[in-house]
mmCIF file of C-alpha atoms and ligand atoms in Angstrom:
data_model
loop_
_atom_site.group_PDB
_atom_site.id
_atom_site.type_symbol
_atom_site.label_atom_id
_atom_site.label_comp_id
_atom_site.label_asym_id
_atom_site.label_seq_id
_atom_site.Cartn_x
_atom_site.Cartn_y
_atom_site.Cartn_z
ATOM 1 C CA MET A 206 -47.145 -31.750 -2.872
ATOM 2 C CA ILE A 207 -48.253 -32.341 0.643
ATOM 3 C CA ARG A 208 -45.195 -32.770 2.826
ATOM 4 C CA PRO A 209 -45.326 -35.192 5.730
ATOM 5 C CA GLU A 210 -44.231 -32.398 8.215
ATOM 6 C CA PHE A 211 -47.263 -30.357 7.118
ATOM 7 C CA SER A 212 -49.624 -33.314 7.614
ATOM 8 C CA ASN A 213 -48.191 -34.038 10.992
ATOM 9 C CA CYS A 214 -48.415 -30.429 12.127
ATOM 10 C CA LEU A 215 -51.991 -30.036 10.882
ATOM 11 C CA SER A 216 -53.072 -33.334 12.551
ATOM 12 C CA ARG A 217 -51.551 -32.129 15.799
ATOM 13 C CA VAL A 218 -53.535 -28.949 15.761
ATOM 14 C CA ILE A 219 -56.741 -30.656 14.841
ATOM 15 C CA GLU A 220 -56.310 -33.249 17.602
ATOM 16 C CA ASN A 221 -55.362 -30.701 20.121
ATOM 17 C CA PRO A 222 -56.715 -27.252 19.730
ATOM 18 C CA LYS A 223 -54.378 -25.876 22.406
ATOM 19 C CA ALA A 224 -51.813 -25.711 19.541
ATOM 20 C CA THR A 225 -48.278 -24.809 20.154
ATOM 21 C CA GLU A 226 -47.007 -21.484 18.952
ATOM 22 C CA THR A 227 -44.397 -23.300 16.811
ATOM 23 C CA ASP A 228 -47.082 -25.334 14.937
ATOM 24 C CA LEU A 229 -49.210 -22.247 14.332
ATOM 25 C CA ILE A 230 -46.271 -20.273 12.938
ATOM 26 C CA PHE A 231 -45.455 -23.292 10.695
ATOM 27 C CA LEU A 232 -49.084 -23.361 9.334
ATOM 28 C CA LEU A 233 -49.258 -19.497 8.962
ATOM 29 C CA ASP A 234 -46.090 -19.397 6.950
ATOM 30 C CA THR A 235 -44.330 -22.169 5.136
ATOM 31 C CA ILE A 236 -47.074 -23.944 3.289
ATOM 32 C CA ASN A 237 -47.610 -24.318 -0.396
ATOM 33 C CA GLN A 238 -50.837 -24.107 -2.341
ATOM 34 C CA LYS A 239 -51.913 -27.753 -1.970
ATOM 35 C CA GLU A 240 -51.276 -27.555 1.761
ATOM 36 C CA GLN A 241 -53.074 -24.367 2.116
ATOM 37 C CA ASP A 242 -56.083 -25.874 0.226
ATOM 38 C CA LEU A 243 -56.040 -28.826 2.740
ATOM 39 C CA LEU A 244 -55.807 -26.338 5.704
ATOM 40 C CA PHE A 245 -58.962 -24.627 4.472
ATOM 41 C CA THR A 246 -60.899 -27.921 3.783
ATOM 42 C CA GLU A 247 -60.129 -29.099 7.278
ATOM 43 C CA ALA A 248 -61.173 -25.771 8.786
ATOM 44 C CA ALA A 249 -64.407 -25.917 6.907
ATOM 45 C CA ARG A 250 -65.025 -29.538 8.022
ATOM 46 C CA ILE A 251 -64.401 -28.578 11.659
ATOM 47 C CA ARG A 252 -66.698 -25.608 11.189
ATOM 48 C CA ASN A 253 -69.518 -27.774 9.858
ATOM 49 C CA GLN A 254 -69.068 -30.302 12.684
ATOM 50 C CA TYR A 255 -69.071 -27.655 15.451
ATOM 51 C CA CYS A 256 -71.487 -25.058 14.082
ATOM 52 C CA GLY A 257 -73.340 -26.662 11.247
ATOM 53 C CA ALA A 258 -72.832 -25.991 7.466
ATOM 54 C CA ARG A 259 -74.527 -22.629 7.661
ATOM 55 C CA MET A 260 -73.884 -18.886 7.259
ATOM 56 C CA ILE A 261 -75.599 -16.662 9.694
ATOM 57 C CA LEU A 262 -76.523 -13.081 9.308
ATOM 58 C CA ARG A 263 -75.960 -10.063 11.557
ATOM 59 C CA GLY A 264 -77.261 -6.659 10.476
ATOM 60 C CA LEU A 265 -74.730 -3.853 11.022
ATOM 61 C CA VAL A 266 -75.585 -0.261 11.807
ATOM 62 C CA GLU A 267 -72.732 2.288 12.067
ATOM 63 C CA PHE A 268 -74.402 5.024 14.164
ATOM 64 C CA SER A 269 -71.644 7.482 14.808
ATOM 65 C CA SER A 270 -68.271 8.481 13.249
ATOM 66 C CA TYR A 271 -67.341 10.785 16.042
ATOM 67 C CA CYS A 272 -64.321 9.459 17.984
ATOM 68 C CA GLY A 273 -62.258 10.726 20.892
ATOM 69 C CA ASN A 274 -59.339 8.292 20.194
ATOM 70 C CA SER A 275 -56.545 8.616 17.750
ATOM 71 C CA CYS A 276 -55.739 5.046 16.718
ATOM 72 C CA PHE A 277 -52.978 5.436 14.058
ATOM 73 C CA TYR A 278 -54.631 3.002 11.583
ATOM 74 C CA CYS A 279 -58.198 4.282 11.759
ATOM 75 C CA GLY A 280 -59.725 6.968 9.481
ATOM 76 C CA LEU A 281 -62.175 7.983 12.233
ATOM 77 C CA ASN A 282 -59.291 9.035 14.506
ATOM 78 C CA ARG A 283 -59.962 12.440 16.128
ATOM 79 C CA THR A 284 -56.962 14.112 14.509
ATOM 80 C CA ASN A 285 -58.294 13.342 10.961
ATOM 81 C CA SER A 286 -59.829 16.698 10.073
ATOM 82 C CA ARG A 287 -60.909 15.346 6.697
ATOM 83 C CA ALA A 288 -63.267 12.647 8.241
ATOM 84 C CA GLU A 289 -66.876 13.511 7.814
ATOM 85 C CA ARG A 290 -68.552 13.196 11.180
ATOM 86 C CA TYR A 291 -72.274 12.127 11.710
ATOM 87 C CA ARG A 292 -74.351 10.750 14.512
ATOM 88 C CA LEU A 293 -77.646 9.023 13.933
ATOM 89 C CA SER A 294 -80.521 10.096 16.172
ATOM 90 C CA PRO A 295 -82.133 7.520 18.511
ATOM 91 C CA ASP A 296 -85.144 7.471 16.173
ATOM 92 C CA GLN A 297 -82.842 6.855 13.169
ATOM 93 C CA ILE A 298 -81.180 3.924 14.999
ATOM 94 C CA VAL A 299 -84.411 2.409 15.954
ATOM 95 C CA GLU A 300 -85.645 2.815 12.424
ATOM 96 C CA SER A 301 -82.454 0.963 11.138
ATOM 97 C CA ALA A 302 -83.377 -1.916 13.569
ATOM 98 C CA ARG A 303 -86.790 -2.114 11.903
ATOM 99 C CA LEU A 304 -85.117 -2.503 8.404
ATOM 100 C CA VAL A 305 -82.924 -5.309 9.878
ATOM 101 C CA TRP A 306 -85.874 -7.043 11.406
ATOM 102 C CA ASN A 307 -87.970 -6.619 8.231
ATOM 103 C CA ALA A 308 -85.229 -8.290 6.289
ATOM 104 C CA GLY A 309 -85.733 -11.304 8.653
ATOM 105 C CA ILE A 310 -82.473 -10.926 10.422
ATOM 106 C CA LYS A 311 -82.555 -11.343 14.168
ATOM 107 C CA THR A 312 -79.326 -9.757 15.348
ATOM 108 C CA ILE A 313 -78.381 -6.128 15.022
ATOM 109 C CA VAL A 314 -74.820 -4.847 15.659
ATOM 110 C CA LEU A 315 -74.614 -1.182 16.670
ATOM 111 C CA GLN A 316 -71.148 0.191 16.106
ATOM 112 C CA SER A 317 -69.617 3.536 16.416
ATOM 113 C CA GLY A 318 -66.344 5.464 17.050
ATOM 114 C CA GLU A 319 -65.545 6.144 20.697
ATOM 115 C CA ASP A 320 -68.256 8.890 20.563
ATOM 116 C CA GLY A 321 -68.412 9.563 24.222
ATOM 117 C CA MET A 322 -72.273 9.495 23.912
ATOM 118 C CA GLU A 323 -74.069 9.482 27.254
ATOM 119 C CA ALA A 324 -74.520 5.954 28.379
ATOM 120 C CA GLN A 325 -78.268 6.416 29.089
ATOM 121 C CA VAL A 326 -78.946 7.504 25.444
ATOM 122 C CA ILE A 327 -77.537 4.030 24.275
ATOM 123 C CA ALA A 328 -79.459 2.246 26.986
ATOM 124 C CA ASP A 329 -82.646 3.847 25.805
ATOM 125 C CA VAL A 330 -82.082 2.805 22.200
ATOM 126 C CA VAL A 331 -81.344 -0.756 23.315
ATOM 127 C CA TYR A 332 -84.489 -0.822 25.419
ATOM 128 C CA ARG A 333 -86.650 0.630 22.604
ATOM 129 C CA ILE A 334 -85.396 -2.003 20.062
ATOM 130 C CA LYS A 335 -85.824 -4.766 22.538
ATOM 131 C CA ALA A 336 -89.451 -3.586 23.232
ATOM 132 C CA GLU A 337 -90.209 -3.733 19.451
ATOM 133 C CA HIS A 338 -88.504 -6.897 18.315
ATOM 134 C CA ASP A 339 -87.325 -10.179 19.706
ATOM 135 C CA MET A 340 -83.769 -9.637 18.424
ATOM 136 C CA ALA A 341 -80.329 -9.982 19.798
ATOM 137 C CA ILE A 342 -78.473 -6.681 20.186
ATOM 138 C CA THR A 343 -74.718 -6.500 19.856
ATOM 139 C CA LEU A 344 -72.838 -3.320 20.850
ATOM 140 C CA SER A 345 -69.450 -2.210 19.622
ATOM 141 C CA VAL A 346 -68.684 1.162 20.884
ATOM 142 C CA GLY A 347 -65.296 0.723 22.409
ATOM 143 C CA GLU A 348 -63.778 1.061 25.881
ATOM 144 C CA ARG A 349 -66.245 2.277 28.540
ATOM 145 C CA PRO A 350 -66.464 2.030 32.355
ATOM 146 C CA ARG A 351 -67.961 -1.001 33.849
ATOM 147 C CA LYS A 352 -71.014 0.817 34.945
ATOM 148 C CA ASP A 353 -71.963 1.741 31.365
ATOM 149 C CA TYR A 354 -71.489 -1.948 30.185
ATOM 150 C CA ALA A 355 -73.725 -3.031 33.146
ATOM 151 C CA LEU A 356 -76.330 -0.357 32.287
ATOM 152 C CA TRP A 357 -76.536 -1.560 28.640
ATOM 153 C CA LYS A 358 -76.677 -5.162 29.804
ATOM 154 C CA ASP A 359 -79.640 -4.313 32.059
ATOM 155 C CA ALA A 360 -81.305 -2.533 29.211
ATOM 156 C CA GLY A 361 -81.128 -5.696 27.191
ATOM 157 C CA ALA A 362 -77.951 -5.831 25.204
ATOM 158 C CA ASP A 363 -76.885 -9.403 24.625
ATOM 159 C CA ARG A 364 -73.392 -9.118 23.013
ATOM 160 C CA TYR A 365 -70.364 -6.989 22.731
ATOM 161 C CA LEU A 366 -67.619 -6.674 20.107
ATOM 162 C CA LEU A 367 -64.185 -5.265 21.141
ATOM 163 C CA ARG A 368 -61.151 -6.444 19.174
ATOM 164 C CA PHE A 369 -57.917 -6.422 21.172
ATOM 165 C CA GLU A 370 -56.172 -5.610 17.946
ATOM 166 C CA SER A 371 -52.918 -7.269 19.213
ATOM 167 C CA THR A 372 -51.990 -9.120 22.381
ATOM 168 C CA ASN A 373 -48.417 -7.809 22.102
ATOM 169 C CA PRO A 374 -48.206 -4.758 24.471
ATOM 170 C CA GLU A 375 -45.501 -2.990 22.434
ATOM 171 C CA LEU A 376 -47.316 -3.507 19.112
ATOM 172 C CA TYR A 377 -50.539 -2.395 20.704
ATOM 173 C CA ALA A 378 -48.871 0.785 22.154
ATOM 174 C CA SER A 379 -47.339 1.545 18.704
ATOM 175 C CA LEU A 380 -50.738 1.517 17.038
ATOM 176 C CA HIS A 381 -52.739 3.315 19.712
ATOM 177 C CA ASN A 382 -51.994 6.883 20.788
ATOM 178 C CA GLY A 383 -51.887 6.877 24.488
ATOM 179 C CA ARG A 384 -53.840 3.678 25.214
ATOM 180 C CA THR A 385 -52.706 0.477 26.743
ATOM 181 C CA LEU A 386 -53.436 -3.134 26.007
ATOM 182 C CA GLU A 387 -54.081 -3.666 29.716
ATOM 183 C CA THR A 388 -57.181 -1.449 29.789
ATOM 184 C CA ARG A 389 -58.508 -2.971 26.554
ATOM 185 C CA LEU A 390 -58.052 -6.544 27.957
ATOM 186 C CA GLN A 391 -59.670 -5.347 31.237
ATOM 187 C CA CYS A 392 -62.716 -4.210 29.246
ATOM 188 C CA LEU A 393 -63.023 -7.599 27.589
ATOM 189 C CA ASP A 394 -62.856 -9.407 31.058
ATOM 190 C CA THR A 395 -65.487 -7.140 32.381
ATOM 191 C CA LEU A 396 -67.802 -7.837 29.452
ATOM 192 C CA GLN A 397 -67.470 -11.558 29.917
ATOM 193 C CA GLU A 398 -68.024 -11.233 33.703
ATOM 194 C CA LEU A 399 -71.200 -9.302 33.111
ATOM 195 C CA GLY A 400 -72.596 -12.082 30.887
ATOM 196 C CA TYR A 401 -72.214 -10.611 27.463
ATOM 197 C CA GLN A 402 -71.625 -12.991 24.597
ATOM 198 C CA THR A 403 -68.168 -11.405 23.847
ATOM 199 C CA GLY A 404 -66.356 -11.072 20.551
ATOM 200 C CA SER A 405 -62.871 -9.994 19.957
ATOM 201 C CA GLY A 406 -60.175 -10.209 17.333
ATOM 202 C CA PHE A 407 -57.334 -8.433 15.519
ATOM 203 C CA MET A 408 -56.108 -6.940 12.178
ATOM 204 C CA VAL A 409 -53.625 -8.886 10.120
ATOM 205 C CA GLY A 410 -50.656 -7.026 8.661
ATOM 206 C CA THR A 411 -50.450 -3.968 11.046
ATOM 207 C CA PRO A 412 -46.878 -2.545 10.706
ATOM 208 C CA GLY A 413 -44.585 -4.376 13.067
ATOM 209 C CA GLN A 414 -46.729 -7.514 13.486
ATOM 210 C CA THR A 415 -44.828 -10.737 13.108
ATOM 211 C CA LEU A 416 -46.061 -14.380 12.655
ATOM 212 C CA GLU A 417 -45.097 -15.045 16.227
ATOM 213 C CA ILE A 418 -47.513 -12.283 17.349
ATOM 214 C CA ILE A 419 -50.269 -13.618 15.182
ATOM 215 C CA ALA A 420 -49.779 -17.118 16.646
ATOM 216 C CA GLN A 421 -49.843 -15.659 20.186
ATOM 217 C CA ASP A 422 -53.103 -13.831 19.273
ATOM 218 C CA ILE A 423 -54.673 -17.003 18.047
ATOM 219 C CA ARG A 424 -53.697 -18.927 21.119
ATOM 220 C CA PHE A 425 -55.014 -16.089 23.309
ATOM 221 C CA LEU A 426 -58.477 -16.128 21.482
ATOM 222 C CA ALA A 427 -58.793 -19.854 22.110
ATOM 223 C CA GLN A 428 -57.819 -19.504 25.790
ATOM 224 C CA LYS A 429 -60.480 -16.777 26.359
ATOM 225 C CA ASN A 430 -63.143 -18.844 24.817
ATOM 226 C CA TYR A 431 -64.741 -15.841 22.981
ATOM 227 C CA ASP A 432 -68.231 -16.339 21.429
ATOM 228 C CA MET A 433 -67.247 -14.420 18.333
ATOM 229 C CA ILE A 434 -63.961 -13.651 16.666
ATOM 230 C CA GLY A 435 -63.530 -11.033 13.881
ATOM 231 C CA ILE A 436 -60.324 -10.607 11.979
ATOM 232 C CA GLY A 437 -59.478 -8.877 8.817
ATOM 233 C CA PRO A 438 -56.508 -7.348 6.892
ATOM 234 C CA PHE A 439 -55.173 -3.947 7.898
ATOM 235 C CA ILE A 440 -55.949 -1.471 5.074
ATOM 236 C CA PRO A 441 -54.007 1.808 5.019
ATOM 237 C CA HIS A 442 -56.047 4.892 5.243
ATOM 238 C CA PRO A 443 -54.648 7.892 3.254
ATOM 239 C CA ASP A 444 -55.464 10.358 6.092
ATOM 240 C CA THR A 445 -53.796 8.540 8.888
ATOM 241 C CA PRO A 446 -50.126 8.299 9.996
ATOM 242 C CA LEU A 447 -50.005 4.720 8.612
ATOM 243 C CA ARG A 448 -50.998 5.890 5.135
ATOM 244 C CA ASN A 449 -47.726 4.522 3.466
ATOM 245 C CA ALA A 450 -47.775 1.060 5.187
ATOM 246 C CA PRO A 451 -48.617 -1.874 2.991
ATOM 247 C CA ALA A 452 -51.973 -3.544 3.357
ATOM 248 C CA GLY A 453 -52.269 -6.855 5.134
ATOM 249 C CA ASP A 454 -51.726 -10.011 3.181
ATOM 250 C CA ILE A 455 -55.165 -11.581 2.383
ATOM 251 C CA HIS A 456 -53.675 -15.112 2.154
ATOM 252 C CA LEU A 457 -52.101 -14.857 5.540
ATOM 253 C CA THR A 458 -55.465 -13.458 6.760
ATOM 254 C CA LEU A 459 -57.252 -16.465 5.311
ATOM 255 C CA ARG A 460 -54.816 -18.901 6.958
ATOM 256 C CA ALA A 461 -55.386 -17.153 10.222
ATOM 257 C CA VAL A 462 -59.093 -17.516 9.797
ATOM 258 C CA ALA A 463 -58.538 -21.201 9.226
ATOM 259 C CA LEU A 464 -56.302 -21.620 12.308
ATOM 260 C CA ILE A 465 -58.838 -19.652 14.495
ATOM 261 C CA ARG A 466 -61.477 -22.143 13.318
ATOM 262 C CA LEU A 467 -59.288 -25.154 14.281
ATOM 263 C CA THR A 468 -58.349 -23.692 17.706
ATOM 264 C CA SER A 469 -61.565 -21.865 18.762
ATOM 265 C CA ARG A 470 -63.858 -24.369 16.973
ATOM 266 C CA ASN A 471 -67.425 -23.306 17.913
ATOM 267 C CA ALA A 472 -66.910 -19.567 17.751
ATOM 268 C CA TRP A 473 -68.840 -17.438 15.237
ATOM 269 C CA LEU A 474 -66.441 -16.057 12.707
ATOM 270 C CA PRO A 475 -67.416 -13.395 10.228
ATOM 271 C CA ALA A 476 -66.173 -12.982 6.719
ATOM 272 C CA THR A 477 -65.565 -9.315 7.559
ATOM 273 C CA THR A 478 -66.170 -6.422 5.386
ATOM 274 C CA ALA A 479 -62.348 -5.640 5.241
ATOM 275 C CA VAL A 480 -61.883 -9.153 3.624
ATOM 276 C CA GLY A 481 -64.465 -7.912 1.058
ATOM 277 C CA SER A 482 -62.742 -4.624 0.433
ATOM 278 C CA LEU A 483 -59.359 -5.494 -1.289
ATOM 279 C CA ASP A 484 -58.482 -5.907 -4.928
ATOM 280 C CA ARG A 485 -61.444 -8.258 -5.065
ATOM 281 C CA ASP A 486 -64.129 -9.579 -2.740
ATOM 282 C CA TYR A 487 -62.524 -12.371 -0.725
ATOM 283 C CA ARG A 488 -65.559 -13.122 1.550
ATOM 284 C CA VAL A 489 -66.344 -16.501 -0.159
ATOM 285 C CA ASP A 490 -62.715 -17.477 0.345
ATOM 286 C CA ALA A 491 -63.017 -16.611 4.072
ATOM 287 C CA LEU A 492 -66.146 -18.729 4.242
ATOM 288 C CA GLN A 493 -64.347 -21.526 2.588
ATOM 289 C CA ALA A 494 -61.546 -21.228 5.145
ATOM 290 C CA GLY A 495 -63.805 -21.658 8.103
ATOM 291 C CA ALA A 496 -65.814 -18.325 8.558
ATOM 292 C CA ASN A 497 -69.608 -18.584 9.052
ATOM 293 C CA VAL A 498 -71.100 -15.107 9.525
ATOM 294 C CA LEU A 499 -71.937 -12.287 7.183
ATOM 295 C CA MET A 500 -72.659 -8.774 8.429
ATOM 296 C CA PRO A 501 -74.733 -6.932 5.814
ATOM 297 C CA ASN A 502 -74.576 -3.204 6.309
ATOM 298 C CA PHE A 503 -77.835 -1.523 7.188
ATOM 299 C CA SER A 504 -76.511 2.045 7.824
ATOM 300 C CA PRO A 505 -78.386 4.590 5.898
ATOM 301 C CA LEU A 506 -76.817 4.967 2.470
ATOM 302 C CA ASP A 507 -75.258 8.450 2.973
ATOM 303 C CA VAL A 508 -73.514 7.435 6.175
ATOM 304 C CA LYS A 509 -71.938 4.271 4.932
ATOM 305 C CA ARG A 510 -69.244 6.229 3.146
ATOM 306 C CA LYS A 511 -68.742 8.558 6.041
ATOM 307 C CA TYR A 512 -67.969 5.703 8.456
ATOM 308 C CA GLY A 513 -64.588 5.680 6.784
ATOM 309 C CA ILE A 514 -62.395 3.393 9.077
ATOM 310 C CA TYR A 515 -60.471 2.401 5.941
ATOM 311 C CA PRO A 516 -60.905 3.197 2.212
ATOM 312 C CA GLY A 517 -62.800 1.105 -0.362
ATOM 313 C CA LYS A 518 -65.323 -0.377 1.998
ATOM 314 C CA ARG A 519 -67.267 -2.943 0.077
ATOM 315 C CA CYS A 520 -70.695 -2.055 1.381
ATOM 316 C CA VAL A 521 -70.549 1.530 0.079
ATOM 317 C CA THR A 522 -71.433 0.361 -3.451
ATOM 318 C CA GLU A 523 -73.527 -2.583 -2.420
ATOM 319 C CA THR A 524 -77.349 -2.429 -2.013
ATOM 320 C CA THR A 525 -78.268 -2.974 1.560
ATOM 321 C CA ALA A 526 -78.590 -6.688 2.356
ATOM 322 C CA ASP A 527 -79.520 -7.953 -1.050
ATOM 323 C CA THR A 528 -81.002 -11.286 -0.205
ATOM 324 C CA ASP A 529 -79.937 -12.764 -3.547
ATOM 325 C CA SER A 530 -76.402 -11.747 -3.151
ATOM 326 C CA MET A 531 -76.334 -13.215 0.472
ATOM 327 C CA GLU A 532 -77.753 -16.409 -0.805
ATOM 328 C CA ASP A 533 -75.142 -16.529 -3.572
ATOM 329 C CA LEU A 534 -72.229 -15.968 -1.132
ATOM 330 C CA ALA A 535 -73.469 -18.835 1.090
ATOM 331 C CA ARG A 536 -74.169 -21.151 -1.783
ATOM 332 C CA ALA A 537 -70.629 -20.492 -3.323
ATOM 333 C CA ALA A 538 -69.139 -21.637 -0.065
ATOM 334 C CA GLY A 539 -71.434 -24.613 0.254
ATOM 335 C CA LEU A 540 -73.378 -23.231 3.156
ATOM 336 C CA THR A 541 -77.096 -22.698 3.849
ATOM 337 C CA LEU A 542 -78.305 -19.142 4.675
ATOM 338 C CA ASP A 543 -79.499 -19.130 8.309
ATOM 339 C CA TYR A 544 -81.732 -16.392 9.670
ATOM 340 C CA SER A 545 -81.659 -17.421 13.345
ATOM 341 C CA ARG A 546 -80.439 -15.389 16.261
ATOM 342 C CA ALA A 547 -77.463 -17.686 16.448
ATOM 343 C CA ASP A 548 -76.661 -17.322 20.130
ATOM 344 C CA THR A 549 -73.434 -18.544 21.576
ATOM 345 C CA LEU A 550 -72.390 -22.106 20.912
ATOM 346 C CA LYS A 551 -70.109 -22.235 23.857
HETATM 347 N N1 LIG B 802 -64.759 2.108 18.248
HETATM 348 C C1 LIG B 802 -64.968 0.667 18.262
HETATM 349 C C2 LIG B 802 -65.156 0.150 16.754
HETATM 350 C C3 LIG B 802 -63.896 0.324 15.895
HETATM 351 S S1 LIG B 802 -64.046 -0.083 14.262
HETATM 352 C C4 LIG B 802 -63.954 0.020 19.026
HETATM 353 O O1 LIG B 802 -62.984 0.551 19.444
HETATM 354 O O2 LIG B 802 -64.090 -1.260 19.203
HETATM 355 C C5 LIG B 802 -64.093 -1.722 14.288
HETATM 356 C C6 LIG B 802 -62.715 -2.368 13.793
HETATM 357 O O3 LIG B 802 -62.338 -1.917 12.644
HETATM 358 C C7 LIG B 802 -61.590 -2.036 14.749
HETATM 359 O O4 LIG B 802 -61.551 -2.833 15.898
HETATM 360 C C8 LIG B 802 -60.344 -2.460 13.837
HETATM 361 O O5 LIG B 802 -59.927 -3.805 14.191
HETATM 362 C C9 LIG B 802 -60.931 -2.269 12.354
HETATM 363 N N2 LIG B 802 -60.193 -1.289 11.608
HETATM 364 C C10 LIG B 802 -60.081 -0.014 12.040
HETATM 365 N N3 LIG B 802 -59.177 0.706 11.096
HETATM 366 C C11 LIG B 802 -58.840 -0.280 10.182
HETATM 367 C C12 LIG B 802 -58.021 -0.282 9.052
HETATM 368 N N4 LIG B 802 -57.414 0.952 8.639
HETATM 369 N N5 LIG B 802 -57.887 -1.452 8.330
HETATM 370 C C13 LIG B 802 -58.589 -2.509 8.706
HETATM 371 N N6 LIG B 802 -59.320 -2.642 9.874
HETATM 372 C C14 LIG B 802 -59.513 -1.458 10.598
#
């Protein structure tokens, strides 16, 4: 049964994307199956209206598992002596970009731990890839000084992904050893100022997170007008301090995806690898709840497993960017597969 208070609440958020915290909490929480279905249907409708009924592709290359940070949730944290560390050479990264390009995909996402790699090395890789292919380059290598972000932008980088993880300063501090929310948000502002298409987001279900905090995160995302927004469930890693914490709730995650779609409308929203790495693959569900990006993994086979931010990563068992399976995912969600660069819609 769809309750009138639910319909009214949903209509308010659809009419005015500057939704109130109270309305967002209501929609994250107290809704039944029929209401949740309607929330997802409306999010998919808004997605189709603002972005087109398509699923776009970004090729992901995880180029280093070295990390100088010790985020309590992440398997790559520097105190995890069981983590296998690797670093791809510039030639290997450029070769991975060729694979992405040859698959017809026109964006590459280069991600790593906070490796501390010399900025010029990354700039050279960006420059080499740009010289070879007319493809968009997204970097996701964590917090760096403004001069590094500027150097990479000058070398040709187009986009940057940096999740804020939580806009609540206390929760942020409890998840990150010796780091502050302030510096993370400062990095995001710098990236936007430098003209990067900027992506952010958070994990759902980190210990201590409340619905209020999720609602605040969703409002913050809309206010910052990010070009891309990635969220996924927290998945406990056995070799981290949070090993015994429960995983994030997938249904809450999907409702958050839908609400981000309603409030941030024309942002690109991936059906993330974490969403695909639970008891079953929920990526189609995420696409049906308003997501519209898939990030097939192009890291060399032996390193996919070593980039162990959480256990059970879907891509470890998957063949790289199997075109049929990407087509299947899109079709199952009623979307067409789109190979364009998909620059910002903002
Ligand atoms: N070093 C880069 C990339 C981090 S990995 C950076 O700092 O931005 C990319 C994302 O994976 C993180 O932002 C985090 O949101 C997510 N992540 C890390 N550990 C996770 C876990 N245990 N469960 C779910 N998501 C996780």
